[in-house]
Each structure stands twice: as C-alpha cells, then as structure tokens.
XYZ file of C-alpha atoms in Angstrom:
117
model
C 5.365 98.161 41.962
C 3.210 97.310 38.970
C 4.091 98.144 35.780
C 1.199 100.265 33.827
C -0.162 99.234 30.483
C 1.877 101.969 28.831
C 5.199 101.361 30.302
C 4.465 97.759 29.299
C 3.807 98.682 25.506
C 7.117 100.897 25.522
C 9.180 98.100 26.836
C 7.543 95.359 24.439
C 7.879 98.148 21.408
C 11.906 98.880 22.848
C 12.541 95.071 22.340
C 10.771 94.778 19.016
C 12.721 97.422 17.797
C 16.063 95.900 19.199
C 15.274 92.334 17.723
C 14.587 93.802 14.371
C 17.993 95.680 14.284
C 19.942 93.363 15.810
C 22.939 91.965 13.461
C 23.244 88.315 12.501
C 25.840 85.943 15.000
C 28.455 86.067 12.627
C 28.473 89.680 12.380
C 28.074 90.243 15.974
C 31.185 88.288 16.571
C 33.348 90.060 13.308
C 32.625 93.497 15.205
C 33.559 92.413 18.621
C 36.762 91.163 17.368
C 37.690 94.373 15.259
C 36.591 96.267 18.505
C 39.081 93.644 20.507
C 42.005 95.033 18.075
C 41.668 98.293 17.898
C 41.631 98.087 22.204
C 45.016 96.672 22.749
C 46.816 99.694 23.663
C 50.043 99.107 21.399
C 47.909 98.731 18.367
C 45.692 101.857 19.267
C 48.890 103.491 19.175
C 49.789 102.058 15.652
C 46.319 103.348 14.516
C 46.790 107.078 15.814
C 50.278 107.253 14.284
C 48.957 106.085 10.802
C 45.860 108.771 11.185
C 47.814 110.742 9.150
C 48.988 108.884 6.828
C 50.634 105.550 5.377
C 53.748 104.594 7.386
C 56.746 102.262 7.313
C 57.525 100.226 10.054
C 60.477 102.058 11.020
C 58.590 105.385 11.508
C 55.702 103.490 12.950
C 58.289 102.031 15.616
C 59.611 105.391 16.043
C 56.031 107.275 16.264
C 54.775 104.694 18.641
C 58.078 104.689 20.532
C 58.232 100.321 20.701
C 60.500 97.752 18.990
C 60.418 96.859 15.461
C 59.586 93.430 16.156
C 56.531 94.212 18.524
C 55.225 96.645 16.197
C 55.751 94.434 13.291
C 53.569 91.442 15.338
C 50.588 94.245 15.663
C 50.766 95.226 12.666
C 50.686 91.489 11.221
C 47.261 91.364 13.848
C 45.702 94.275 12.511
C 46.315 93.856 8.985
C 44.837 89.814 9.501
C 41.992 91.708 11.131
C 41.594 94.355 8.167
C 41.999 97.379 9.754
C 44.550 98.368 8.107
C 46.685 97.260 4.713
C 49.985 97.367 3.221
C 51.824 98.136 -0.055
C 55.175 97.816 -1.382
C 57.441 100.144 -2.489
C 60.799 98.565 -3.564
C 62.409 96.922 -0.570
C 59.938 98.939 2.267
C 56.448 98.074 3.037
C 54.470 101.176 4.019
C 51.049 100.463 6.324
C 47.403 102.606 6.211
C 44.248 102.340 7.836
C 42.312 100.328 5.125
C 39.082 101.684 6.230
C 38.289 106.016 7.080
C 35.779 104.411 9.460
C 37.951 103.744 11.483
C 39.871 106.895 11.664
C 36.305 108.648 12.380
C 35.601 105.851 15.474
C 39.178 107.100 17.296
C 38.275 110.761 16.496
C 34.897 110.394 18.012
C 36.362 108.050 21.053
C 38.900 111.289 21.204
C 36.365 113.592 21.177
C 34.635 111.826 24.124
C 37.954 111.433 26.035
C 37.698 114.965 27.157
C 34.021 114.742 28.099
C 32.610 114.842 31.309
C 29.906 112.303 32.035
C-alpha cells in the first residue's frame, strides 16, 4: 500500500522530534544502568523497603527477608549506582533512597501494576 504525502510528512516529523529529543549516548547508558539496577528483584525489594525512610542493614534484611550478606552486596550495588546513600551514626550505617525520583518511579510502576491493558 502506497503511503500518502500526509503520512510521510507525519512520520518525518515524528523522526525529527525523536532525534531532537534523543539523549547523548552516555546518558542513555547511564539511564539504562540505573533501570537495570532497579529491576533486579532483591534490589527492588530493598528500594520498596526504603520508600518509607532510612533503615540500617539489619532492618532492611528483616524487611526483605534475605540474609545480611546478600543484602549488603545489593546495597553496595545500589550505592555504587547512586540510587541510595548511606550515613554513619556510631557503629550503625543507615541507608536511604538518594533521589526521590526513584521513589516516584516505583510508585508509578506500582500504580500501573494492577491496571488492565
């Protein structure tokens, strides 16, 4: 089927807009790495627990039902990805989400979890 002039122009306009708004390659890679970090189930569970405020490793482990070694490993990955941050208080280290945008993304995903397509 032959495309009409209007359809061709519409597609060209969409391509132009897509190109104009495309992120630089490095930014795309950074964004993809953050999504990858968030998408791993045990790390996502940690982020779900941290949505309500900072927690120490012991309390995160209790909340997600994991073991402390595995949780510590996942916390390091999230911290290296700058998704969470930590602060020391005496001998305890407390973790929290470093950017509220992450919490908003999780909340939006949860909102759509029950939606029918």
